[in-house]
Short mmCIF file of C-alpha atoms and ligand atoms in Angstrom, two decimals:
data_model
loop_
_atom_site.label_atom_id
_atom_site.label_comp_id
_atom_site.label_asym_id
_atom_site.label_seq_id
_atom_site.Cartn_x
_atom_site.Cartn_y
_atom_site.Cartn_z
CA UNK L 1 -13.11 -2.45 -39.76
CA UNK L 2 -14.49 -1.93 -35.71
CA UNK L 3 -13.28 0.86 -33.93
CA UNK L 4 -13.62 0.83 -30.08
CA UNK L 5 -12.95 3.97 -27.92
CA UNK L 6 -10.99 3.75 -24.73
CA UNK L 7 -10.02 5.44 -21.86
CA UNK L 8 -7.52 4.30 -19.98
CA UNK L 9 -6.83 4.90 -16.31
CA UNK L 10 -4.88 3.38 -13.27
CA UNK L 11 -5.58 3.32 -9.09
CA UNK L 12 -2.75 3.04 -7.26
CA UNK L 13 -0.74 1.35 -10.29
CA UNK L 14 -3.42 -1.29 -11.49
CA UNK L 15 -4.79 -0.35 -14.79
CA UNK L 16 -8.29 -0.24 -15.84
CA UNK L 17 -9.64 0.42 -20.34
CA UNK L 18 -13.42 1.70 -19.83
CA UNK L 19 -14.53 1.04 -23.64
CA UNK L 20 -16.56 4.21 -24.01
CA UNK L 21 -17.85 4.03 -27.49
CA UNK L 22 -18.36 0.88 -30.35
CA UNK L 23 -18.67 -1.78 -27.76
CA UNK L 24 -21.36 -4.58 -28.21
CA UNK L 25 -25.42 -3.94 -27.49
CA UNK L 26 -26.04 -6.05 -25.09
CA UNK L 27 -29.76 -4.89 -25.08
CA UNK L 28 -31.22 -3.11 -22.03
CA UNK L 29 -31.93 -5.84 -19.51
CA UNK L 30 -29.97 -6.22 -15.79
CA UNK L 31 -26.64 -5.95 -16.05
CA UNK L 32 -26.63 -9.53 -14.75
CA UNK L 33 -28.08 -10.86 -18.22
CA UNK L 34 -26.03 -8.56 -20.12
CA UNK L 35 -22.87 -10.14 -18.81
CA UNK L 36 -24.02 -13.33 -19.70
CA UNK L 37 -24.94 -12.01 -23.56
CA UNK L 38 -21.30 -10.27 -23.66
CA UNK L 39 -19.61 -13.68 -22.57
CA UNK L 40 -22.08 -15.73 -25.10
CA UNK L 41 -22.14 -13.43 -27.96
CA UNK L 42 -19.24 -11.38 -28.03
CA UNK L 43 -16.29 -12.38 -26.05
CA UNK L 44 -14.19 -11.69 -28.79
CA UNK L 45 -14.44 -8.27 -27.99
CA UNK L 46 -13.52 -8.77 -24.59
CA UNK L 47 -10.30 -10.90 -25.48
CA UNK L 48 -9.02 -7.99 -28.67
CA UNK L 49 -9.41 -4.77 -26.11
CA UNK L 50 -7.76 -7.16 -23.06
CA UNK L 51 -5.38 -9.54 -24.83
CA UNK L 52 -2.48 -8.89 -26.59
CA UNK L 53 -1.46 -7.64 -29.04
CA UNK L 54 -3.78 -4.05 -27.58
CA UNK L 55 -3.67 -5.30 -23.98
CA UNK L 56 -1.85 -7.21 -21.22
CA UNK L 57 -2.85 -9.83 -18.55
CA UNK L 58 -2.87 -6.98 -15.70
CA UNK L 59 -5.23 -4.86 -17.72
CA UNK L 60 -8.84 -4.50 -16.34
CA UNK L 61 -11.55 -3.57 -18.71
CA UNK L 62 -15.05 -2.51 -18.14
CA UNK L 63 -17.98 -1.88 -20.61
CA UNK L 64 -19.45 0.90 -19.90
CA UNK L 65 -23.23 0.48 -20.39
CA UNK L 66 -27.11 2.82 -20.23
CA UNK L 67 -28.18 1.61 -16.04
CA UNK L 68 -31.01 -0.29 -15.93
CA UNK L 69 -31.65 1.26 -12.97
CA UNK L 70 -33.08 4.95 -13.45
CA UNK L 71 -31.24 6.20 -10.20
CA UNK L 72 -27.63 4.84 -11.30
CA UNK L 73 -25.57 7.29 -12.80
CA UNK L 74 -23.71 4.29 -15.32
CA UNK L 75 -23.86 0.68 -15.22
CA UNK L 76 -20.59 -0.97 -15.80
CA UNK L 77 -19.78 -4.82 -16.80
CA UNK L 78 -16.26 -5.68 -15.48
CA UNK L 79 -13.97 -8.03 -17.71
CA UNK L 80 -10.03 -9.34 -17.82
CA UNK L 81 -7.89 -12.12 -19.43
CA UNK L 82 -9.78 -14.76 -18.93
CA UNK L 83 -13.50 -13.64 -18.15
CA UNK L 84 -15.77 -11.18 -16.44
CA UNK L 85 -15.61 -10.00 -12.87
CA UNK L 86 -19.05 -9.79 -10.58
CA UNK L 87 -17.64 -6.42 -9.87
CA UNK L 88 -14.02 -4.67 -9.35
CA UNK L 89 -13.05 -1.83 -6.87
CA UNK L 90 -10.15 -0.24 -8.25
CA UNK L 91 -11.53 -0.95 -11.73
CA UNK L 92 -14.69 1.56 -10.46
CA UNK L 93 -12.33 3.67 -8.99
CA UNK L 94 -10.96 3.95 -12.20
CA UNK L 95 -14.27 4.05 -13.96
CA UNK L 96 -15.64 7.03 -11.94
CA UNK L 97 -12.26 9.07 -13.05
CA UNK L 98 -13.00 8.54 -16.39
CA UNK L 99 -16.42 10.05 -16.16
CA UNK L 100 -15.11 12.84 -14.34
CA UNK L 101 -12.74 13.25 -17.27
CA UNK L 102 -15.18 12.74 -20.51
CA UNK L 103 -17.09 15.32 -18.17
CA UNK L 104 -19.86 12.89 -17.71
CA UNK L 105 -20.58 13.53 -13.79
CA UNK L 106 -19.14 16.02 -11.05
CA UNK L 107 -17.66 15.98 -7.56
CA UNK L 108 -20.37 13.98 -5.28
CA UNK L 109 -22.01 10.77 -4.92
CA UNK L 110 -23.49 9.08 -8.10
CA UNK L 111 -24.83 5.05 -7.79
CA UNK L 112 -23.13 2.75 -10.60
CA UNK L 113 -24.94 -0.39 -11.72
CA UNK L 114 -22.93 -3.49 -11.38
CA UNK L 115 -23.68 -6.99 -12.41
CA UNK L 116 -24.11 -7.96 -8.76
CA UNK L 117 -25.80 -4.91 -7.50
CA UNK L 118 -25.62 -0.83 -7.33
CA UNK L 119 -22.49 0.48 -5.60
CA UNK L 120 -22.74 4.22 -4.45
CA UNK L 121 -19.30 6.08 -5.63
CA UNK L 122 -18.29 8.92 -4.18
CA UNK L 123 -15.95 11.02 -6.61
CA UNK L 124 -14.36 13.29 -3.76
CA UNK L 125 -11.94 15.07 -6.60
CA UNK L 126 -10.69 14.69 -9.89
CA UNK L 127 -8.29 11.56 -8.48
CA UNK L 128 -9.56 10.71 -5.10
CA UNK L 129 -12.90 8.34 -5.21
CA UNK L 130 -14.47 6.48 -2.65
CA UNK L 131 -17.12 3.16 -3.30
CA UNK L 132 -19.62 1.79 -1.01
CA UNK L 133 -19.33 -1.66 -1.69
CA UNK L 134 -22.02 -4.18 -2.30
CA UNK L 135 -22.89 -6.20 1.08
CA UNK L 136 -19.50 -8.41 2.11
CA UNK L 137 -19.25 -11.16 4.54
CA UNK L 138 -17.08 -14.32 5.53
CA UNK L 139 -18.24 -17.41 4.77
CA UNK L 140 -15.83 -19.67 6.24
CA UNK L 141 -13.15 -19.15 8.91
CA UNK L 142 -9.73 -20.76 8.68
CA UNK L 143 -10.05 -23.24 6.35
CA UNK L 144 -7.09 -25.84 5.75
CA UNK L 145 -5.54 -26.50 2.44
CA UNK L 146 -2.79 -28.76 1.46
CA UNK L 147 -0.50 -27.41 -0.98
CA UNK L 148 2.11 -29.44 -3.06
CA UNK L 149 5.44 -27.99 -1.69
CA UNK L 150 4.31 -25.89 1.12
CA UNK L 151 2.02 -28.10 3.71
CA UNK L 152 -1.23 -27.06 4.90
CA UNK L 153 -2.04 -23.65 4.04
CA UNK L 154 -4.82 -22.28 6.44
CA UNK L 155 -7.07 -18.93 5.27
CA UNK L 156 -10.88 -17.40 5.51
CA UNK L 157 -13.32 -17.39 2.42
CA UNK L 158 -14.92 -14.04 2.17
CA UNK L 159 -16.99 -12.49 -0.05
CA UNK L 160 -16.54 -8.53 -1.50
CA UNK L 161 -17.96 -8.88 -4.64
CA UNK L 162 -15.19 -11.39 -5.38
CA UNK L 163 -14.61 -14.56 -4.05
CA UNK L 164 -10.81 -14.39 -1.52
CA UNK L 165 -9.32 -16.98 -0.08
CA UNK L 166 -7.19 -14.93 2.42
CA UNK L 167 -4.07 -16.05 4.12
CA UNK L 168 -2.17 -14.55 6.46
CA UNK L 169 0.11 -17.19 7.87
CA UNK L 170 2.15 -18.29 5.18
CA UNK L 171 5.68 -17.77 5.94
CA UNK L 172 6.17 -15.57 2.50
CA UNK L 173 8.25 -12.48 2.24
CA UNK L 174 5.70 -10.03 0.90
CA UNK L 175 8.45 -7.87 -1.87
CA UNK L 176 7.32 -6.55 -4.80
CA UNK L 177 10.79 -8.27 -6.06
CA UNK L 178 9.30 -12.00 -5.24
CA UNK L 179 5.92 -11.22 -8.02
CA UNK L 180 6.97 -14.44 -9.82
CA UNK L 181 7.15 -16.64 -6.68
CA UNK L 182 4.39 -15.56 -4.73
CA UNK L 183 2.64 -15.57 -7.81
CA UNK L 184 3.47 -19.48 -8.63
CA UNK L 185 2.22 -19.56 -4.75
CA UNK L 186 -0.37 -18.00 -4.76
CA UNK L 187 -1.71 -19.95 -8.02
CA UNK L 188 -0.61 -23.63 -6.37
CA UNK L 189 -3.22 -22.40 -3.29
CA UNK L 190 -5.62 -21.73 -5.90
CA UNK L 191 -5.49 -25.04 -7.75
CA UNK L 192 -5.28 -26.48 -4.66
CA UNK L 193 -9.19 -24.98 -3.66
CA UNK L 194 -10.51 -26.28 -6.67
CA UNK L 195 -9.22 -29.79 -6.49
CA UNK L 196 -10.61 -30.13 -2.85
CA UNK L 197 -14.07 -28.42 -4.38
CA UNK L 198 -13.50 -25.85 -1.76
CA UNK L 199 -15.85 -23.14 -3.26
CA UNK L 200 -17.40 -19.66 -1.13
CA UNK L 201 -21.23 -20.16 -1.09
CA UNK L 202 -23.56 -21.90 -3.59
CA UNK L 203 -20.32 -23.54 -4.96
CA UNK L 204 -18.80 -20.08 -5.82
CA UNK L 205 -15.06 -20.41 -7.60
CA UNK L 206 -13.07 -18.63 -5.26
CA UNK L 207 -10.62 -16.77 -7.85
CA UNK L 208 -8.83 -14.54 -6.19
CA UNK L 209 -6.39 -15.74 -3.43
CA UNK L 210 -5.18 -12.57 -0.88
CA UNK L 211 -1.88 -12.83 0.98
CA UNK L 212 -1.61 -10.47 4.01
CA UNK L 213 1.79 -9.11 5.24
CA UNK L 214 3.03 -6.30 7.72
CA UNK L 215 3.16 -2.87 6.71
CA UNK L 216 6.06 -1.53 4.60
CA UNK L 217 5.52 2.12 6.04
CA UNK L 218 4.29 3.80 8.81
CA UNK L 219 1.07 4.76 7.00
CA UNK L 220 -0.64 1.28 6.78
CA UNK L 221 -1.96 -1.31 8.84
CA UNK L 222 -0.76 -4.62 6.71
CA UNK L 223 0.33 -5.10 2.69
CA UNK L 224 -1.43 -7.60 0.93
CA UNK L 225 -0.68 -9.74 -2.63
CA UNK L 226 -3.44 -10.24 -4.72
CA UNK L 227 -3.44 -13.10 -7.65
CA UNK L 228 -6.44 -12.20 -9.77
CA UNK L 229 -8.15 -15.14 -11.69
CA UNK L 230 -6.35 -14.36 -15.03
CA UNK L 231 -2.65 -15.22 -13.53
CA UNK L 232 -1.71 -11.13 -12.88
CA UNK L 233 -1.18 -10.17 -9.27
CA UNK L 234 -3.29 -6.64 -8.42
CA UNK L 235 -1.15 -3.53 -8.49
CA UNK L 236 -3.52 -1.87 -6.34
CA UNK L 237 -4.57 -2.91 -3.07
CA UNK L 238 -7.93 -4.47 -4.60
CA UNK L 239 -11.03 -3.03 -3.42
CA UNK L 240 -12.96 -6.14 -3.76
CA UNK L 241 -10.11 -7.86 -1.57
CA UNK L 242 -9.78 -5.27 0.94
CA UNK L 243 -13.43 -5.75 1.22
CA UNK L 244 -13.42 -9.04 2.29
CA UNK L 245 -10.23 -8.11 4.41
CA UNK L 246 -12.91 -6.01 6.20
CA UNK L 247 -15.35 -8.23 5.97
CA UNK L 248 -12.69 -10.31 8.02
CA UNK L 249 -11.62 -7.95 11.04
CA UNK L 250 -15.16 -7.19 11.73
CA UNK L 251 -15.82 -10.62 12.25
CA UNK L 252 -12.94 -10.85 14.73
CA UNK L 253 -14.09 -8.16 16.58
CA UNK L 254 -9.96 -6.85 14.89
CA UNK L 255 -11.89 -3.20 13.35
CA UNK L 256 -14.80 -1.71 15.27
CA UNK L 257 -17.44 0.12 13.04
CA UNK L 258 -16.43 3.46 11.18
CA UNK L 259 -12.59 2.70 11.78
CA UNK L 260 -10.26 3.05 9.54
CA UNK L 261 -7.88 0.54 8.03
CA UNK L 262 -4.84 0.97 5.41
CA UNK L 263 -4.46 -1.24 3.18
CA UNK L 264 -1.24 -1.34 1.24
CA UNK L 265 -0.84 -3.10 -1.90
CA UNK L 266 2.96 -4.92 -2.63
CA UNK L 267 3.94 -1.46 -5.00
CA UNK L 268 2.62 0.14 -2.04
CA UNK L 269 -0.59 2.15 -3.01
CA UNK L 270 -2.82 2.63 -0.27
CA UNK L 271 -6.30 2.33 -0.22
CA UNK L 272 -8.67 3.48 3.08
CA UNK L 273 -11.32 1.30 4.33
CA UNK L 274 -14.04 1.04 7.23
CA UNK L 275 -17.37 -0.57 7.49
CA UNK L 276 -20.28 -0.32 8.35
CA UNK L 277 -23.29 -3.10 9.44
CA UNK L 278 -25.51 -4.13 6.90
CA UNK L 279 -28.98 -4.39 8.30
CA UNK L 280 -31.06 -5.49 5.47
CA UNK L 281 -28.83 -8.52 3.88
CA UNK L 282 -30.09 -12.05 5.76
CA UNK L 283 -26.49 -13.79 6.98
CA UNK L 284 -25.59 -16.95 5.11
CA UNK L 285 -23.45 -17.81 8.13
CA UNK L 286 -22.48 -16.62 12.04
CA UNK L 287 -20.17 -14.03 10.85
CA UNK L 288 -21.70 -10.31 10.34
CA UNK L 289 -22.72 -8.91 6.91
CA UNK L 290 -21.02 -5.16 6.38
CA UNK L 291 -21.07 -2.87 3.96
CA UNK L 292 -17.17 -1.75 3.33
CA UNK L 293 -16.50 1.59 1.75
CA UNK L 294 -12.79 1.89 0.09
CA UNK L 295 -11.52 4.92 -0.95
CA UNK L 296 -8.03 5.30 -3.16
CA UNK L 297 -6.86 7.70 -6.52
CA UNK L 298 -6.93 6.57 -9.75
CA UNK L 299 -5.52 8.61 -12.97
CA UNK L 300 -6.06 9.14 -16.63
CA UNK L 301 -3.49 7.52 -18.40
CA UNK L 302 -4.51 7.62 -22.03
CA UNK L 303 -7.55 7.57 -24.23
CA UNK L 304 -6.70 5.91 -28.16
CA UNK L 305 -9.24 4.02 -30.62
CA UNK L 306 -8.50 0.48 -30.81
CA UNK L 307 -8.55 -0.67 -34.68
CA UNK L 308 -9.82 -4.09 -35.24
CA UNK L 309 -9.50 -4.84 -39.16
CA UNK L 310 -10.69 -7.70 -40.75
CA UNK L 311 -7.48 -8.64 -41.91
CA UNK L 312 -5.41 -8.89 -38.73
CA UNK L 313 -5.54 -12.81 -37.67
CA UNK L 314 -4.90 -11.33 -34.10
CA UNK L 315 -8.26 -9.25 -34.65
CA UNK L 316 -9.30 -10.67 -31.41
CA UNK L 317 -6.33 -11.10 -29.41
CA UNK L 318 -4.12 -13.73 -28.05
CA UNK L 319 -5.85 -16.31 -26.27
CA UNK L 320 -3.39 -18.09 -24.09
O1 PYC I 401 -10.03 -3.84 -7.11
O2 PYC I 401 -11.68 -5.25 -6.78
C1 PYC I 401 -10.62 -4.93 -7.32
C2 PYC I 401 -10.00 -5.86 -8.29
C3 PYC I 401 -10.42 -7.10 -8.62
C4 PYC I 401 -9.51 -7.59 -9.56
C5 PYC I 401 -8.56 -6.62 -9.78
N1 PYC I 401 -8.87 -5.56 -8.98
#
């Protein structure tokens, strides 16, 4: 019988499972490798803490792992339905929270180890947490897509640590009662990218397609709705996508340098961001390279020992 300890957590309503205790040894390499060994070796452990019959498709989960890196604080390999994330905002949002709870690290800045570099988070209070991201940019600029049912859909390809296709013209109602149809939308503009082999750089899938809206309240600059690449649309405003949102309005001269701008997710969470220019990261194209820093509160929600016994045929989860 495995036992796997979890602590469960959610920022601004999008749930993140840290497993803090029986997860695999991936060895002691960059996190990098070790994603690859988790996804070779034991993605069954990734599909029975995410999957059902323990999990749901909106669940985020993250291994927490020793840094490679001396100076990090944690390292942390992000996973969901169907695979592993290069890195996830809310999910470290959530991830610093949990330290703070298992009393693993105090009010200040700590650096976290990611797969695709060392993020610095900032845990400002027991809830409130803010991430300096790894280096963003956009890599294209309106790009045209046709979509069966819906025409030519035009959006930028960005990068935030995720790939976003991000669309802000699309004649959509942005209501939290719609999920299921901008959801089918959302997932036709995806299908749509990877017939036409429209990829962000070196061939990159772009998995995560970003709708932007107006504001629902007073307090935020635009509402966005985010499918992630396992079919479940973000809860939170996704830090990765908010990111490339950034990433975005500096290019377009839209969000000067230390500015602030509100991103509300469609359950209407807020997360803060601004930028700032990344001097040391060589452009792979005309537009800028920033670093964006997101801030938003995540909370505890649980923390249970997941039971996997030898005899359950759903041991490792439904894989749909
Ligand atoms: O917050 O970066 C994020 C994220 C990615 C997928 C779900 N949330």
């Amino acid at each position: 019988m495995q036992t796997i300890r979890v602590i469960d957590s959610h920022t601004g309503g999008e749930p993140t499972r840290i497993i803090i205790e029986g997860g695999p040894d991936l060895g002691r390499g960059p996190l990098s490798d070790r994603l690859l060994t988790f996804r070779d070796r034991f993605d069954e452990i990734r599909s029975a803490v995410i999957n059902e019959p323990r999990g749901s498709d909106v669940l985020v989960g993250g291994l927490l792992c020793e840094p490679s890196d001396p100076t990090c604080a944690a390292g942390i390999i992000f996973f969901n339905n169907t695979g592993y994330l290069n890195m996830c905002g809310h999910g470290t949002i959530g991830l610093m929270v949990t330290l703070a709870w298992m009393k693993k690290l105090g009010p200040g800045s700590h650096r976290i180890e990611t797969p695709v570099g060392v993020v610095t988070a900032t845990l400002i209070d027991d809830c409130r947490v803010s991430v300096r991201n790894v280096p963003s940019w956009r890599y294209r600029k309106a790009v045209p897509v046709n979509v069966p049912g819906h025409g030519t859909v035009t959006g930028d390809i960005a990068w935030g640590g995720n790939w976003f296709f991000l669309v802000s013209d699309h004649g959509q109602n942005l209501s939290l009662s719609r999920w299921k149809e901008l959801s089918d939308f959302t997932l036709q503009i995806r299908a749509a990218l990877e017939r036409d082999g429209i990829t962000g750089a070196n061939g990159g899938l772009i998995d995560h397609i970003e709708l932007f809206g107006p504001p629902s309240t007073s307090e935020s600059n635009s509402q966005n709705f985010v499918m992630c690449p396992g079919g479940a649309y973000d809860r939170s405003p996704c830090g990765t996508g908010t990111s490339a949102k950034l990433a975005c309005l500096a290019a377009d001269g839209k969000l000067l340098s230390g500015a602030t701008w509100f991103q509300e997710s469609i359950v209407g969470s807020i997360f803060e961001g601004s930028w700032q220019p990344d001097d040391s990261t060589v452009p792979t194209g005309a537009d800028p390279v920033i670093i964006p820093t997101i801030t938003g509160s995540a909370w505890v929600t649980g923390e249970c020992n997941l039971i996997l016994q030898p005899t359950d045929p759903f041991r490792a989860g439904i894989r749909t």
